[in-house]
Each structure stands twice: as C-alpha cells, then as structure tokens.
C-alpha cells in the first residue's frame, strides 16, 4: 500500500501556482499549515473545492488502476472530510477491492471508508501503565470501549513503538523496562493489527531521524525471536485473528482489577485465556467469573493448566508476569 497525504502539500508543489484556489488561506490571505501545529513545511488543502476533490480522487484511482497498488495508508486522515473518503473508497473498490488504513483513531472512519485505524489510545495506556501513572483498569476500559462502541470488523493497529510517538531517546527496553515483553505479548493477544516499527526486530537503540537518512543496524536481537514467536501464536489461534475473523473479547473477572487485565477470546473451537499482571509488583488474584473452565497449554512454558470457576483457587503472577492459555490451537 502507498502512503497518501491528502490533507496538505509542500509549499512548492506545482498546484500552488496552477490552482491556488485549492488551498486554505489565513486572515491575511496567506497559505498556512494545519492550524495549531508546527508543520511549517506544509500548507493545507481546501476540501470545499469540488475540483480539488476530483483531482485527489482521480490520482488515487490512477495508482490502483495503472500500478495495481492494493490500497493506501492515509496520513492525518481525520483532517480530511469523511464524505471525501467515503466517496474515494467506493470509487477504488469499483476498480478492485482495496485495503485502507487511516492514521487516525475514530470509529466514524470505519463506517464506509477505512478498514483500519491507529490505536493511539492503546499506546498511551501502555506507556502510562509502564511508568506507574495508571493501572490495569485502563487497559480493561479500552477493551470495553472497543467491544461496546466499535464495529466488530474494525481493525485497530496496536503498537509499542511508532515513527513519531517514541517518548524516549534510546531503546524501547529503556522506556518500558521489564514491562516491554509483557506489552509486546499483550498487543498480540488483544484484538487488532500488530505494528512492528522498522528496526524494532533488530533491537534498534535510538529513535530514528524523522526527515534524514538514518540506516538501521540489522543484527540478531531477542526482540526478533519474541516477535516471530508471537506472530506464530497469532496465526495458530483463530481466536486471535483480527476483527470479525477472530473472537471478540469476553470478560474474565478477577478480584484484582487494578493489577490484572484478563479476558477470553474464542473462535471455531479455539480458546485463548489472557491473564496479565500490569504492574511492577507481584499480584495475587482469584478468577470469579468468565468462560474459563477447561485444561489449557501455557504459551510460555508449554505446561498444562486447569481452570475451574467452581473450585477457583488464588493465583499469583510476578511483576509484569502473564499467562496466555491455549486450547484448540491450529498449529501447523
């Protein structure tokens, strides 16, 4: 898919002289960047202009029809009118089915136009929990929001590291500390597309430069092994597949919601039970409700674990510890 920037252009784009009326102007009549941003290297387009809309839609159609691209990742999609995206999606699908990813985080974009959006709220929650500013209840609230208000076939892209939202200078390990592998694993068992940022699988040790060439040092890293293992986990368990193809969240209730995030996902005879301690302290808890009865294989250890509500016993997880319990996996 191609990265597509529909909100703005560079100030020296030929359209500036060919169609100056296609751009927004400020109170002085000057072209301007997106208001209240520091994006001083761009100027905003004006989507009240019908000819601009037709030009932009036609350009996107060109790349699908002539080059055969499969879709677009649309930069700052929320700053472009939704009705424009709805129209474009219909026009592109008339050529061939496409995949549309919006760099945005609202459900209205999923109604007609986009298949996927960014889960910015997930990353913010993970960061705050890792820093001790929030607790597991924050992640549970995100699942409630997703299950209660988002279309079941909406894909959100989940990540621990992104191109412009890294809050550290150094490695993700320095930022998340001992919680890194926990959040990496959690993102793969939650509902969504997993984003692996360039260099993450190589243990990249610094934030990549945004506008300058910044080659990645490719090398063996424990993160690569973990990512490969998690990709296999997802592929082998239909319950973990995306949107309507996978299993929805089902609450697994415990008596320790501040430290433990817990849920089940089930699909086509496959069950995944997730029990995560999202805190820097050991956590004791008892499961009080949920579709957990059964014998499972522990993803980490390969050992068996039996759960039963009628004879539930207290369980303990170490700091940032977790159980991912599997039944009916489709291993190949």
Short mmCIF file of C-alpha atoms in Angstrom, two decimals:
data_model
loop_
_atom_site.label_atom_id
_atom_site.label_comp_id
_atom_site.label_asym_id
_atom_site.label_seq_id
_atom_site.Cartn_x
_atom_site.Cartn_y
_atom_site.Cartn_z
CA UNK A 1 0.00 0.00 0.00
CA UNK A 2 1.13 3.58 -0.58
CA UNK A 3 1.41 6.36 1.98
CA UNK A 4 -1.05 9.04 0.82
CA UNK A 5 -1.08 12.60 2.14
CA UNK A 6 -4.39 14.22 1.21
CA UNK A 7 -4.51 16.95 3.86
CA UNK A 8 -1.68 19.15 2.60
CA UNK A 9 1.21 19.63 0.18
CA UNK A 10 4.64 21.22 0.23
CA UNK A 11 4.63 25.00 -0.37
CA UNK A 12 6.49 24.46 -3.67
CA UNK A 13 4.02 21.91 -5.07
CA UNK A 14 3.05 22.82 -8.68
CA UNK A 15 -0.60 23.00 -7.57
CA UNK A 16 0.23 26.15 -5.62
CA UNK A 17 0.68 28.10 -8.84
CA UNK A 18 -1.67 26.03 -11.02
CA UNK A 19 -4.63 26.03 -8.60
CA UNK A 20 -4.03 28.46 -5.73
CA UNK A 21 -7.78 28.38 -5.00
CA UNK A 22 -7.39 24.76 -3.86
CA UNK A 23 -5.58 25.90 -0.71
CA UNK A 24 -6.84 27.36 2.53
CA UNK A 25 -5.74 30.86 3.48
CA UNK A 26 -5.50 32.64 6.82
CA UNK A 27 -6.91 36.03 7.82
CA UNK A 28 -4.14 37.73 5.87
CA UNK A 29 -4.89 35.75 2.72
CA UNK A 30 -1.72 33.65 3.04
CA UNK A 31 -1.44 29.89 2.69
CA UNK A 32 -0.96 28.24 6.07
CA UNK A 33 -0.05 24.92 7.69
CA UNK A 34 -2.61 22.94 9.65
CA UNK A 35 -3.68 25.35 12.44
CA UNK A 36 -2.00 24.98 15.83
CA UNK A 37 0.69 22.64 14.52
CA UNK A 38 4.42 23.11 13.97
CA UNK A 39 4.17 21.64 10.46
CA UNK A 40 5.76 24.69 8.88
CA UNK A 41 6.96 22.77 5.83
CA UNK A 42 3.40 22.20 4.51
CA UNK A 43 0.26 24.13 3.55
CA UNK A 44 -3.33 22.91 3.89
CA UNK A 45 -5.62 21.99 1.02
CA UNK A 46 -9.25 23.21 0.94
CA UNK A 47 -11.77 20.38 0.57
CA UNK A 48 -14.64 22.77 -0.02
CA UNK A 49 -13.27 22.93 -3.57
CA UNK A 50 -15.05 20.36 -5.78
CA UNK A 51 -12.27 20.33 -8.38
CA UNK A 52 -9.67 19.52 -5.71
CA UNK A 53 -11.72 16.55 -4.53
CA UNK A 54 -11.99 15.24 -8.09
CA UNK A 55 -8.25 15.72 -8.67
CA UNK A 56 -7.30 13.90 -5.47
CA UNK A 57 -9.73 11.02 -6.06
CA UNK A 58 -8.54 10.66 -9.64
CA UNK A 59 -4.90 10.49 -8.54
CA UNK A 60 -5.71 7.70 -6.09
CA UNK A 61 -7.66 5.85 -8.77
CA UNK A 62 -4.63 6.11 -11.08
CA UNK A 63 -2.37 4.22 -8.68
CA UNK A 64 -4.90 1.43 -8.19
CA UNK A 65 -5.83 1.13 -11.87
CA UNK A 66 -2.44 1.66 -13.53
CA UNK A 67 0.05 0.48 -10.91
CA UNK A 68 -2.11 -2.14 -9.21
CA UNK A 69 -1.46 -0.97 -5.65
CA UNK A 70 -3.64 -2.65 -3.03
CA UNK A 71 -4.62 0.40 -1.03
CA UNK A 72 -3.38 3.38 0.95
CA UNK A 73 -2.17 4.44 4.38
CA UNK A 74 -3.76 7.88 4.64
CA UNK A 75 -1.80 10.44 6.61
CA UNK A 76 -3.74 12.53 9.18
CA UNK A 77 -6.94 11.12 7.70
CA UNK A 78 -9.14 12.80 10.30
CA UNK A 79 -8.28 16.26 8.96
CA UNK A 80 -9.89 15.40 5.61
CA UNK A 81 -13.72 15.29 5.40
CA UNK A 82 -15.18 11.82 5.95
CA UNK A 83 -17.51 12.16 2.97
CA UNK A 84 -14.46 12.54 0.71
CA UNK A 85 -13.01 9.27 2.00
CA UNK A 86 -16.38 7.52 1.67
CA UNK A 87 -16.60 8.56 -1.98
CA UNK A 88 -13.00 7.58 -2.71
CA UNK A 89 -13.42 4.14 -1.15
CA UNK A 90 -16.42 3.39 -3.39
CA UNK A 91 -14.52 4.54 -6.47
CA UNK A 92 -11.44 2.48 -5.65
CA UNK A 93 -13.42 -0.66 -4.86
CA UNK A 94 -15.09 -0.31 -8.26
CA UNK A 95 -11.63 -0.88 -9.75
CA UNK A 96 -10.65 -3.66 -7.34
CA UNK A 97 -11.02 -4.35 -3.60
CA UNK A 98 -8.55 -2.23 -1.64
CA UNK A 99 -7.24 -2.02 1.91
CA UNK A 100 -7.46 1.40 3.58
CA UNK A 101 -5.53 2.37 6.73
CA UNK A 102 -6.23 5.75 8.35
CA UNK A 103 -3.66 7.46 10.51
CA UNK A 104 -6.41 8.40 12.94
CA UNK A 105 -8.30 6.94 15.90
CA UNK A 106 -12.06 7.39 15.48
CA UNK A 107 -14.76 4.88 14.68
CA UNK A 108 -16.62 7.03 12.11
CA UNK A 109 -13.87 6.39 9.58
CA UNK A 110 -14.75 2.67 9.71
CA UNK A 111 -18.36 3.09 8.63
CA UNK A 112 -17.59 3.08 4.91
CA UNK A 113 -14.08 4.27 4.10
CA UNK A 114 -11.42 2.55 6.18
CA UNK A 115 -10.56 -0.98 7.24
CA UNK A 116 -8.03 0.02 9.89
CA UNK A 117 -7.06 2.91 12.16
CA UNK A 118 -4.26 3.55 14.66
CA UNK A 119 -4.83 2.54 18.30
CA UNK A 120 -3.20 5.63 19.77
CA UNK A 121 -5.14 5.20 23.00
CA UNK A 122 -3.60 1.73 23.46
CA UNK A 123 -0.07 3.04 23.19
CA UNK A 124 -0.84 5.89 25.61
CA UNK A 125 -2.28 3.41 28.11
CA UNK A 126 0.72 1.07 27.80
CA UNK A 127 3.13 3.97 28.32
CA UNK A 128 1.31 5.27 31.40
CA UNK A 129 0.99 1.82 32.95
CA UNK A 130 4.68 1.09 32.35
CA UNK A 131 5.57 4.38 34.08
CA UNK A 132 3.28 3.62 37.04
CA UNK A 133 0.93 6.50 36.15
CA UNK A 134 -2.04 4.20 35.52
CA UNK A 135 -3.11 0.64 36.24
CA UNK A 136 -4.62 -2.42 34.54
CA UNK A 137 -8.10 -0.92 34.71
CA UNK A 138 -7.03 1.49 31.96
CA UNK A 139 -6.49 -1.41 29.54
CA UNK A 140 -9.76 -3.03 30.59
CA UNK A 141 -11.56 0.23 29.79
CA UNK A 142 -10.08 0.16 26.28
CA UNK A 143 -11.47 -3.34 25.74
CA UNK A 144 -14.87 -2.16 26.99
CA UNK A 145 -14.74 0.79 24.56
CA UNK A 146 -13.71 -1.44 21.67
CA UNK A 147 -16.33 -4.10 22.34
CA UNK A 148 -19.14 -1.70 23.14
CA UNK A 149 -18.77 1.03 20.55
CA UNK A 150 -16.58 -0.04 17.62
CA UNK A 151 -17.72 -2.15 14.65
CA UNK A 152 -16.67 -5.76 15.13
CA UNK A 153 -14.95 -5.76 11.73
CA UNK A 154 -12.88 -2.64 12.54
CA UNK A 155 -9.15 -3.24 12.76
CA UNK A 156 -7.13 -1.06 15.10
CA UNK A 157 -3.35 -1.09 14.74
CA UNK A 158 -1.66 -1.73 18.09
CA UNK A 159 1.97 -0.91 18.79
CA UNK A 160 4.57 -0.21 21.43
CA UNK A 161 6.78 1.87 19.12
CA UNK A 162 5.88 4.22 16.24
CA UNK A 163 7.70 6.61 13.94
CA UNK A 164 6.70 9.84 15.66
CA UNK A 165 5.44 8.89 19.11
CA UNK A 166 8.50 7.45 20.79
CA UNK A 167 8.80 9.22 24.13
CA UNK A 168 12.40 8.18 24.68
CA UNK A 169 15.87 8.54 23.23
CA UNK A 170 17.22 5.01 23.35
CA UNK A 171 15.76 1.55 23.19
CA UNK A 172 12.16 0.53 23.94
CA UNK A 173 13.67 -1.55 26.75
CA UNK A 174 14.90 1.64 28.40
CA UNK A 175 11.41 3.10 28.21
CA UNK A 176 9.26 0.09 29.13
CA UNK A 177 11.90 -1.57 31.31
CA UNK A 178 10.92 -5.05 32.45
CA UNK A 179 7.42 -4.49 31.05
CA UNK A 180 8.49 -4.49 27.38
CA UNK A 181 7.96 -8.20 26.67
CA UNK A 182 4.68 -8.07 28.60
CA UNK A 183 3.23 -5.31 26.43
CA UNK A 184 4.66 -6.86 23.27
CA UNK A 185 2.81 -10.07 24.12
CA UNK A 186 -0.37 -8.30 25.22
CA UNK A 187 -0.63 -6.45 21.90
CA UNK A 188 -0.60 -9.79 20.05
CA UNK A 189 -3.43 -11.34 22.08
CA UNK A 190 -5.65 -8.27 22.00
CA UNK A 191 -7.92 -7.51 19.05
CA UNK A 192 -6.06 -5.62 16.36
CA UNK A 193 -3.26 -5.46 13.83
CA UNK A 194 0.22 -5.51 15.35
CA UNK A 195 2.56 -2.79 14.10
CA UNK A 196 6.28 -3.64 14.16
CA UNK A 197 8.26 -0.46 13.63
CA UNK A 198 11.38 -0.50 11.43
CA UNK A 199 14.35 -1.67 13.49
CA UNK A 200 12.29 -2.96 16.39
CA UNK A 201 13.09 -6.56 15.48
CA UNK A 202 16.80 -5.64 15.43
CA UNK A 203 16.79 -4.01 18.86
CA UNK A 204 17.36 -0.56 17.35
CA UNK A 205 19.00 1.60 20.02
CA UNK A 206 17.78 5.07 19.13
CA UNK A 207 14.79 6.97 17.81
CA UNK A 208 15.06 7.08 14.02
CA UNK A 209 15.56 10.51 12.48
CA UNK A 210 12.28 11.80 11.06
CA UNK A 211 13.44 13.56 7.88
CA UNK A 212 17.06 12.45 7.44
CA UNK A 213 18.56 9.16 6.27
CA UNK A 214 19.16 7.02 9.35
CA UNK A 215 20.24 3.46 8.45
CA UNK A 216 19.19 0.67 10.80
CA UNK A 217 21.92 -1.62 12.09
CA UNK A 218 20.49 -5.06 11.32
CA UNK A 219 21.59 -7.67 13.87
CA UNK A 220 20.34 -10.57 15.92
CA UNK A 221 18.14 -9.48 18.83
CA UNK A 222 15.93 -11.18 21.43
CA UNK A 223 13.12 -8.98 20.16
CA UNK A 224 13.26 -10.74 16.79
CA UNK A 225 12.79 -14.13 18.46
CA UNK A 226 9.91 -12.83 20.54
CA UNK A 227 8.20 -11.22 17.54
CA UNK A 228 8.49 -14.41 15.46
CA UNK A 229 7.05 -16.44 18.33
CA UNK A 230 4.16 -14.02 18.79
CA UNK A 231 3.36 -13.98 15.07
CA UNK A 232 3.15 -17.78 15.15
CA UNK A 233 0.94 -17.59 18.25
CA UNK A 234 -1.48 -15.31 16.43
CA UNK A 235 -1.53 -17.31 13.20
CA UNK A 236 -2.06 -20.61 15.02
CA UNK A 237 -5.03 -19.36 17.05
CA UNK A 238 -8.09 -18.18 15.08
CA UNK A 239 -9.45 -16.63 18.28
CA UNK A 240 -6.65 -14.04 17.97
CA UNK A 241 -7.33 -13.10 14.36
CA UNK A 242 -8.44 -9.57 13.51
CA UNK A 243 -11.93 -8.12 13.67
CA UNK A 244 -14.79 -10.34 12.61
CA UNK A 245 -12.34 -13.09 11.60
CA UNK A 246 -11.34 -13.60 15.25
CA UNK A 247 -13.01 -13.92 18.61
CA UNK A 248 -14.45 -10.90 20.44
CA UNK A 249 -13.37 -10.03 23.97
CA UNK A 250 -15.22 -11.92 26.71
CA UNK A 251 -14.71 -10.67 30.27
CA UNK A 252 -12.76 -12.84 32.68
CA UNK A 253 -13.44 -11.22 36.05
CA UNK A 254 -10.97 -11.29 38.93
CA UNK A 255 -10.90 -9.73 42.39
CA UNK A 256 -7.85 -7.61 41.49
CA UNK A 257 -8.76 -5.31 38.61
CA UNK A 258 -6.09 -2.75 39.44
CA UNK A 259 -3.24 -5.12 38.65
CA UNK A 260 -4.79 -7.81 36.46
CA UNK A 261 -6.18 -7.44 32.95
CA UNK A 262 -7.97 -10.63 31.95
CA UNK A 263 -10.16 -11.78 29.09
CA UNK A 264 -11.06 -14.70 26.86
CA UNK A 265 -11.28 -14.87 23.08
CA UNK A 266 -12.95 -17.85 21.37
CA UNK A 267 -13.38 -18.81 17.72
CA UNK A 268 -14.08 -22.09 15.89
CA UNK A 269 -13.20 -24.35 18.83
CA UNK A 270 -10.10 -22.35 19.71
CA UNK A 271 -9.93 -20.60 23.11
CA UNK A 272 -7.32 -18.16 24.41
CA UNK A 273 -7.38 -17.04 28.04
CA UNK A 274 -5.23 -13.99 28.83
CA UNK A 275 -4.15 -13.19 32.39
CA UNK A 276 -1.68 -10.29 32.67
CA UNK A 277 -0.19 -8.58 35.70
CA UNK A 278 0.27 -5.00 34.50
CA UNK A 279 2.21 -3.79 37.49
CA UNK A 280 5.75 -3.73 38.87
CA UNK A 281 4.69 -5.73 41.94
CA UNK A 282 3.62 -9.38 42.33
CA UNK A 283 -0.16 -9.78 42.03
CA UNK A 284 -2.45 -12.28 43.75
CA UNK A 285 -5.95 -12.79 42.37
CA UNK A 286 -8.83 -15.21 42.04
CA UNK A 287 -10.96 -15.64 38.92
CA UNK A 288 -14.60 -15.05 39.89
CA UNK A 289 -16.40 -15.21 36.53
CA UNK A 290 -15.86 -15.94 32.85
CA UNK A 291 -15.75 -18.77 30.28
CA UNK A 292 -12.57 -20.32 31.67
CA UNK A 293 -13.41 -23.91 32.64
CA UNK A 294 -11.01 -26.29 30.94
CA UNK A 295 -7.45 -27.52 30.58
CA UNK A 296 -5.04 -25.34 28.65
CA UNK A 297 -1.48 -25.21 27.37
CA UNK A 298 0.57 -22.32 28.69
CA UNK A 299 2.06 -20.36 25.78
CA UNK A 300 5.29 -19.60 27.64
CA UNK A 301 6.07 -22.87 29.38
CA UNK A 302 4.23 -25.46 27.31
CA UNK A 303 2.84 -26.92 30.54
CA UNK A 304 -0.78 -27.67 31.29
CA UNK A 305 -3.04 -25.56 33.49
CA UNK A 306 -6.61 -26.36 34.53
CA UNK A 307 -9.09 -23.63 35.41
CA UNK A 308 -12.44 -24.14 37.14
CA UNK A 309 -14.80 -21.49 38.45
CA UNK A 310 -16.44 -23.90 40.88
CA UNK A 311 -13.13 -24.61 42.58
CA UNK A 312 -11.22 -21.45 41.78
CA UNK A 313 -8.03 -21.01 43.78
CA UNK A 314 -5.92 -17.91 44.33
CA UNK A 315 -3.28 -17.39 41.67
CA UNK A 316 -0.11 -15.29 41.72
CA UNK A 317 1.78 -13.61 38.90
CA UNK A 318 5.19 -11.95 39.32
CA UNK A 319 5.76 -8.34 38.36
CA UNK A 320 4.78 -7.94 34.70
CA UNK A 321 4.08 -11.67 34.57
CA UNK A 322 1.37 -13.27 32.47
CA UNK A 323 -0.34 -16.48 31.39
CA UNK A 324 -1.55 -16.92 27.83
CA UNK A 325 -3.53 -20.17 27.96
CA UNK A 326 -4.45 -22.01 24.77
CA UNK A 327 -6.94 -24.69 23.81
CA UNK A 328 -7.67 -25.91 20.28
CA UNK A 329 -4.75 -24.15 18.56
CA UNK A 330 -4.37 -24.81 14.83
CA UNK A 331 -0.63 -25.44 14.83
CA UNK A 332 0.96 -26.45 11.54
#
